[in-house]
Structure formats: structure tokens, C-alpha cells
Amino acid sequence: LQGLTIEENRFGFEPEITAKLAKMKCSIYEVGISYSGRTYEEGKKIGWKDGFRAIFVILKYGLAKRK
């Protein structure tokens, strides 16, 4: 991870790291957690635009040539 250059902020951060690690052939493991998401009334800040941004970031870094 120390050699990765992170360019994204907000909700593009996680997809960028995932795409870059996948290109490096690193193993990625899912770990189950318990989670209770916030409602919009409680301050939920993610929306459908963030989902499109995440897809864009995955394609951007997943298809980009390795530096």
C-alpha cells in the first residue's frame, strides 16, 4: 500500500484502492461485519450520484495502464 498513489477523495477512495490492488494481483478478502446504516434524517450523505462515481472510478483505474 505504501507504493500506491491515491488521487480520489470522498466515495471514490475505496474503489480506487480496490482497482489498483486488483491490477497488482493482490488478494482481497471480504470480512463480514455488523452494520446499521444511517437514514437521511440521521445524516446519511451518500446518494445515487456516489454510486455512479464509484463505477466511474473502478473503470478509470481498472482500465488505466499501470504506471
PDB file of N, CA and C in Angstrom, residues 14-48:
ATOM      1  N   GLU A  14     -12.323   4.189  -1.903  1.00  0.00           N
ATOM      2  CA  GLU A  14     -12.331   2.733  -1.773  1.00  0.00           C
ATOM      3  C   GLU A  14     -12.273   2.031  -3.125  1.00  0.00           C
ATOM      4  N   PRO A  15     -13.086   2.451  -4.122  1.00  0.00           N
ATOM      5  CA  PRO A  15     -12.970   1.790  -5.428  1.00  0.00           C
ATOM      6  C   PRO A  15     -11.597   1.980  -6.077  1.00  0.00           C
ATOM      7  N   GLU A  16     -10.977   3.127  -5.861  1.00  0.00           N
ATOM      8  CA  GLU A  16      -9.640   3.356  -6.424  1.00  0.00           C
ATOM      9  C   GLU A  16      -8.643   2.367  -5.840  1.00  0.00           C
ATOM     10  N   ILE A  17      -8.635   2.222  -4.532  1.00  0.00           N
ATOM     11  CA  ILE A  17      -7.710   1.284  -3.889  1.00  0.00           C
ATOM     12  C   ILE A  17      -7.990  -0.139  -4.357  1.00  0.00           C
ATOM     13  N   THR A  18      -9.263  -0.520  -4.415  1.00  0.00           N
ATOM     14  CA  THR A  18      -9.633  -1.866  -4.846  1.00  0.00           C
ATOM     15  C   THR A  18      -9.155  -2.135  -6.270  1.00  0.00           C
ATOM     16  N   ALA A  19      -9.402  -1.206  -7.187  1.00  0.00           N
ATOM     17  CA  ALA A  19      -8.989  -1.387  -8.583  1.00  0.00           C
ATOM     18  C   ALA A  19      -7.471  -1.471  -8.707  1.00  0.00           C
ATOM     19  N   LYS A  20      -6.759  -0.623  -7.995  1.00  0.00           N
ATOM     20  CA  LYS A  20      -5.297  -0.621  -8.089  1.00  0.00           C
ATOM     21  C   LYS A  20      -4.696  -1.886  -7.491  1.00  0.00           C
ATOM     22  N   LEU A  21      -5.231  -2.359  -6.364  1.00  0.00           N
ATOM     23  CA  LEU A  21      -4.729  -3.599  -5.772  1.00  0.00           C
ATOM     24  C   LEU A  21      -5.042  -4.795  -6.659  1.00  0.00           C
ATOM     25  N   ALA A  22      -6.208  -4.800  -7.291  1.00  0.00           N
ATOM     26  CA  ALA A  22      -6.570  -5.891  -8.195  1.00  0.00           C
ATOM     27  C   ALA A  22      -5.618  -5.935  -9.394  1.00  0.00           C
ATOM     28  N   LYS A  23      -5.240  -4.773  -9.919  1.00  0.00           N
ATOM     29  CA  LYS A  23      -4.289  -4.727 -11.037  1.00  0.00           C
ATOM     30  C   LYS A  23      -2.919  -5.244 -10.623  1.00  0.00           C
ATOM     31  N   MET A  24      -2.598  -5.108  -9.329  1.00  0.00           N
ATOM     32  CA  MET A  24      -1.318  -5.595  -8.817  1.00  0.00           C
ATOM     33  C   MET A  24      -1.394  -7.073  -8.449  1.00  0.00           C
ATOM     34  N   LYS A  25      -2.551  -7.698  -8.708  1.00  0.00           N
ATOM     35  CA  LYS A  25      -2.787  -9.119  -8.417  1.00  0.00           C
ATOM     36  C   LYS A  25      -2.734  -9.421  -6.923  1.00  0.00           C
ATOM     37  N   CYS A  26      -3.069  -8.450  -6.097  1.00  0.00           N
ATOM     38  CA  CYS A  26      -3.131  -8.659  -4.651  1.00  0.00           C
ATOM     39  C   CYS A  26      -4.422  -9.395  -4.308  1.00  0.00           C
ATOM     40  N   SER A  27      -4.369 -10.218  -3.300  1.00  0.00           N
ATOM     41  CA  SER A  27      -5.574 -10.902  -2.834  1.00  0.00           C
ATOM     42  C   SER A  27      -6.384  -9.944  -1.975  1.00  0.00           C
ATOM     43  N   ILE A  28      -7.675  -9.903  -2.243  1.00  0.00           N
ATOM     44  CA  ILE A  28      -8.577  -9.056  -1.476  1.00  0.00           C
ATOM     45  C   ILE A  28      -9.603  -9.968  -0.829  1.00  0.00           C
ATOM     46  N   TYR A  29      -9.785  -9.847   0.464  1.00  0.00           N
ATOM     47  CA  TYR A  29     -10.708 -10.696   1.202  1.00  0.00           C
ATOM     48  C   TYR A  29     -11.842  -9.869   1.770  1.00  0.00           C
ATOM     49  N   GLU A  30     -13.035 -10.420   1.694  1.00  0.00           N
ATOM     50  CA  GLU A  30     -14.181  -9.786   2.337  1.00  0.00           C
ATOM     51  C   GLU A  30     -14.287 -10.308   3.760  1.00  0.00           C
ATOM     52  N   VAL A  31     -14.578  -9.424   4.664  1.00  0.00           N
ATOM     53  CA  VAL A  31     -14.750  -9.785   6.065  1.00  0.00           C
ATOM     54  C   VAL A  31     -16.119  -9.297   6.493  1.00  0.00           C
ATOM     55  N   GLY A  32     -16.939 -10.200   6.988  1.00  0.00           N
ATOM     56  CA  GLY A  32     -18.279  -9.829   7.417  1.00  0.00           C
ATOM     57  C   GLY A  32     -18.254  -8.953   8.665  1.00  0.00           C
ATOM     58  N   ILE A  33     -19.127  -7.975   8.684  1.00  0.00           N
ATOM     59  CA  ILE A  33     -19.269  -7.104   9.847  1.00  0.00           C
ATOM     60  C   ILE A  33     -20.752  -6.878  10.091  1.00  0.00           C
ATOM     61  N   SER A  34     -21.088  -6.417  11.267  1.00  0.00           N
ATOM     62  CA  SER A  34     -22.464  -5.988  11.510  1.00  0.00           C
ATOM     63  C   SER A  34     -22.490  -4.470  11.328  1.00  0.00           C
ATOM     64  N   TYR A  35     -23.540  -3.990  10.684  1.00  0.00           N
ATOM     65  CA  TYR A  35     -23.587  -2.579  10.326  1.00  0.00           C
ATOM     66  C   TYR A  35     -25.031  -2.118  10.305  1.00  0.00           C
ATOM     67  N   SER A  36     -25.268  -0.967  10.845  1.00  0.00           N
ATOM     68  CA  SER A  36     -26.588  -0.358  10.800  1.00  0.00           C
ATOM     69  C   SER A  36     -26.424   1.028  10.186  1.00  0.00           C
ATOM     70  N   GLY A  37     -26.842   1.172   8.924  1.00  0.00           N
ATOM     71  CA  GLY A  37     -26.653   2.428   8.208  1.00  0.00           C
ATOM     72  C   GLY A  37     -27.549   3.539   8.731  1.00  0.00           C
ATOM     73  N   ARG A  38     -27.104   4.767   8.527  1.00  0.00           N
ATOM     74  CA  ARG A  38     -27.894   5.923   8.939  1.00  0.00           C
ATOM     75  C   ARG A  38     -28.979   6.214   7.912  1.00  0.00           C
ATOM     76  N   THR A  39     -30.045   6.806   8.357  1.00  0.00           N
ATOM     77  CA  THR A  39     -31.081   7.285   7.450  1.00  0.00           C
ATOM     78  C   THR A  39     -30.696   8.690   6.997  1.00  0.00           C
ATOM     79  N   TYR A  40     -31.414   9.214   5.998  1.00  0.00           N
ATOM     80  CA  TYR A  40     -31.145  10.585   5.558  1.00  0.00           C
ATOM     81  C   TYR A  40     -31.435  11.576   6.684  1.00  0.00           C
ATOM     82  N   GLU A  41     -32.440  11.275   7.500  1.00  0.00           N
ATOM     83  CA  GLU A  41     -32.753  12.152   8.638  1.00  0.00           C
ATOM     84  C   GLU A  41     -31.622  12.166   9.663  1.00  0.00           C
ATOM     85  N   GLU A  42     -30.915  11.040   9.774  1.00  0.00           N
ATOM     86  CA  GLU A  42     -29.809  10.940  10.731  1.00  0.00           C
ATOM     87  C   GLU A  42     -28.490  11.480  10.159  1.00  0.00           C
ATOM     88  N   GLY A  43     -28.508  11.868   8.899  1.00  0.00           N
ATOM     89  CA  GLY A  43     -27.304  12.451   8.313  1.00  0.00           C
ATOM     90  C   GLY A  43     -26.628  11.612   7.246  1.00  0.00           C
ATOM     91  N   LYS A  44     -27.355  10.668   6.646  1.00  0.00           N
ATOM     92  CA  LYS A  44     -26.778   9.875   5.565  1.00  0.00           C
ATOM     93  C   LYS A  44     -26.345  10.812   4.444  1.00  0.00           C
ATOM     94  N   LYS A  45     -25.125  10.619   3.948  1.00  0.00           N
ATOM     95  CA  LYS A  45     -24.570  11.551   2.980  1.00  0.00           C
ATOM     96  C   LYS A  45     -24.335  10.939   1.602  1.00  0.00           C
ATOM     97  N   ILE A  46     -24.533   9.647   1.436  1.00  0.00           N
ATOM     98  CA  ILE A  46     -24.273   9.003   0.152  1.00  0.00           C
ATOM     99  C   ILE A  46     -25.571   8.896  -0.638  1.00  0.00           C
ATOM    100  N   GLY A  47     -25.474   9.083  -1.926  1.00  0.00           N
ATOM    101  CA  GLY A  47     -26.651   9.011  -2.789  1.00  0.00           C
ATOM    102  C   GLY A  47     -26.334   8.288  -4.085  1.00  0.00           C
ATOM    103  N   TRP A  48     -27.266   8.295  -5.016  1.00  0.00           N
ATOM    104  CA  TRP A  48     -27.094   7.579  -6.282  1.00  0.00           C
ATOM    105  C   TRP A  48     -25.939   8.140  -7.100  1.00  0.00           C
TER     106      TRP A  48
END
